[in-house]
Amino acid sequence: QVQVVESGGGLVQAGGSLTLSCSASGRTFNLYGMAWFRQAPGKEREFVAAISWSGGVTNYADSAKGRFTISRDNAKKAVYLQMHSLEPEDTATYYCAVDQDGGYGRWHEEYDYWGQGTQVTVSS
């Protein structure tokens, strides 16, 4: 079983930046598709960004494109989400997800392992 752990959340003012980190166990991390989802109170889980096994292909939600950057470091078995120009609407618990089959789609059903989440709160 793959263990997934997120970190880096916190409180930031609107317009500020945060970088989230995710680590995942497994010898084949370099073959995993990775993604970030988020969920705000009273809302459904929402796709944010995903990245292919090589890091060569990324997918972004419209709300994230241009503001957020997903990246990965396979040597460190880590994936990151750099967030800039944060808005109160970005406030949510952010979850890191693993697709052990290497996918990087927008649908939560395809991901196999999830972290516990890290809270991001953006104040206006």
Short mmCIF file of C-alpha atoms in Angstrom, two decimals:
data_model
loop_
_atom_site.label_atom_id
_atom_site.label_comp_id
_atom_site.label_asym_id
_atom_site.label_seq_id
_atom_site.Cartn_x
_atom_site.Cartn_y
_atom_site.Cartn_z
CA GLN A 1 0.00 0.00 0.00
CA VAL A 2 1.24 3.46 -0.90
CA GLN A 3 1.49 5.95 1.93
CA VAL A 4 0.79 9.55 0.98
CA VAL A 5 1.51 12.56 3.17
CA GLU A 6 0.85 16.23 2.41
CA SER A 7 2.37 19.23 4.12
CA GLY A 8 2.80 22.96 3.68
CA GLY A 9 -0.68 24.27 4.27
CA GLY A 10 -1.34 27.30 6.36
CA LEU A 11 -2.92 30.72 6.59
CA VAL A 12 -2.09 33.29 3.96
CA GLN A 13 -3.51 36.65 2.93
CA ALA A 14 -5.20 37.09 -0.42
CA GLY A 15 -2.60 37.60 -3.11
CA GLY A 16 -0.03 35.58 -1.25
CA SER A 17 1.67 32.31 -2.02
CA LEU A 18 2.06 28.85 -0.56
CA THR A 19 3.81 25.71 -1.72
CA LEU A 20 2.35 22.36 -0.79
CA SER A 21 4.41 19.20 -0.69
CA CYS A 22 3.42 15.58 -1.00
CA SER A 23 5.52 12.52 -0.41
CA ALA A 24 4.56 9.02 -1.46
CA SER A 25 6.16 5.71 -0.69
CA GLY A 26 6.92 3.01 -3.21
CA ARG A 27 9.76 1.88 -5.42
CA THR A 28 7.75 2.78 -8.50
CA PHE A 29 6.94 6.38 -7.57
CA ASN A 30 8.45 7.42 -10.88
CA LEU A 31 5.66 5.50 -12.62
CA TYR A 32 2.79 7.05 -10.66
CA GLY A 33 0.51 9.72 -11.92
CA MET A 34 0.03 12.35 -9.23
CA ALA A 35 -2.63 14.93 -8.61
CA TRP A 36 -3.92 17.55 -6.23
CA PHE A 37 -7.57 17.84 -5.32
CA ARG A 38 -9.24 20.13 -2.85
CA GLN A 39 -12.44 20.21 -0.87
CA ALA A 40 -13.99 23.21 0.79
CA PRO A 41 -16.68 22.99 3.47
CA GLY A 42 -20.03 22.23 1.92
CA LYS A 43 -18.54 21.53 -1.51
CA GLU A 44 -17.57 18.42 -3.40
CA ARG A 45 -14.03 17.32 -4.00
CA GLU A 46 -12.55 19.37 -6.83
CA PHE A 47 -9.71 18.64 -9.21
CA VAL A 48 -6.85 21.13 -9.06
CA ALA A 49 -3.87 19.79 -11.00
CA ALA A 50 -2.22 16.58 -12.13
CA ILE A 51 1.13 15.53 -13.52
CA SER A 52 2.31 12.56 -15.55
CA TRP A 53 4.92 10.06 -14.42
CA SER A 54 7.70 11.92 -16.20
CA GLY A 55 6.48 15.37 -15.30
CA GLY A 56 6.19 16.12 -18.99
CA VAL A 57 2.42 16.52 -19.07
CA THR A 58 0.30 18.53 -16.68
CA ASN A 59 -3.41 19.15 -16.32
CA TYR A 60 -4.90 22.11 -14.52
CA ALA A 61 -8.36 23.11 -13.51
CA ASP A 62 -9.43 26.39 -15.04
CA SER A 63 -9.40 27.91 -11.58
CA ALA A 64 -5.75 26.94 -11.12
CA LYS A 65 -4.28 27.57 -14.54
CA GLY A 66 -1.94 30.52 -14.56
CA ARG A 67 -1.73 30.70 -10.78
CA PHE A 68 -0.73 27.22 -9.66
CA THR A 69 2.14 25.03 -10.81
CA ILE A 70 2.41 21.31 -10.18
CA SER A 71 5.81 19.68 -10.31
CA ARG A 72 7.49 16.51 -9.17
CA ASP A 73 10.89 15.28 -8.10
CA ASN A 74 11.04 11.55 -8.66
CA ALA A 75 14.38 11.23 -6.90
CA LYS A 76 12.73 12.60 -3.75
CA LYS A 77 9.43 10.78 -4.37
CA ALA A 78 7.68 14.09 -4.01
CA VAL A 79 5.17 16.26 -5.80
CA TYR A 80 4.59 19.95 -5.20
CA LEU A 81 1.91 22.51 -5.78
CA GLN A 82 3.12 26.08 -6.00
CA MET A 83 0.23 28.45 -5.46
CA HIS A 84 0.39 32.15 -6.21
CA SER A 85 -2.15 34.95 -6.23
CA LEU A 86 -4.23 33.05 -3.73
CA GLU A 87 -7.85 34.02 -3.29
CA PRO A 88 -10.33 33.32 -0.49
CA GLU A 89 -12.03 30.91 -2.90
CA ASP A 90 -8.90 28.76 -2.74
CA THR A 91 -9.57 28.01 0.91
CA ALA A 92 -9.93 24.25 1.23
CA THR A 93 -8.33 21.08 2.41
CA TYR A 94 -5.88 20.03 -0.28
CA TYR A 95 -5.33 16.34 -0.95
CA CYS A 96 -2.55 14.60 -2.80
CA ALA A 97 -3.57 11.57 -4.85
CA VAL A 98 -1.72 8.73 -6.54
CA ASP A 99 -2.66 6.85 -9.69
CA GLN A 100 -0.55 3.72 -9.54
CA ASP A 101 -1.30 3.05 -13.20
CA GLY A 102 0.34 6.30 -14.25
CA GLY A 103 -2.76 8.26 -15.14
CA TYR A 104 -3.09 11.98 -14.55
CA GLY A 105 -6.71 12.66 -15.29
CA ARG A 106 -9.25 15.00 -13.76
CA TRP A 107 -11.44 12.33 -12.20
CA HIS A 108 -11.00 11.32 -8.60
CA GLU A 109 -12.19 7.78 -9.30
CA GLU A 110 -8.99 6.88 -11.11
CA TYR A 111 -6.72 7.63 -8.17
CA ASP A 112 -5.83 4.82 -5.85
CA TYR A 113 -4.24 6.38 -2.78
CA TRP A 114 -4.86 9.61 -0.94
CA GLY A 115 -3.16 11.63 1.72
CA GLN A 116 -4.77 12.98 4.85
CA GLY A 117 -4.99 16.50 3.49
CA THR A 118 -3.45 19.81 4.42
CA GLN A 119 -5.50 22.91 5.17
CA VAL A 120 -5.08 26.09 3.16
CA THR A 121 -6.87 29.17 4.41
CA VAL A 122 -6.78 32.41 2.46
CA SER A 123 -7.98 35.54 4.22
CA SER A 124 -9.33 38.57 2.43
#
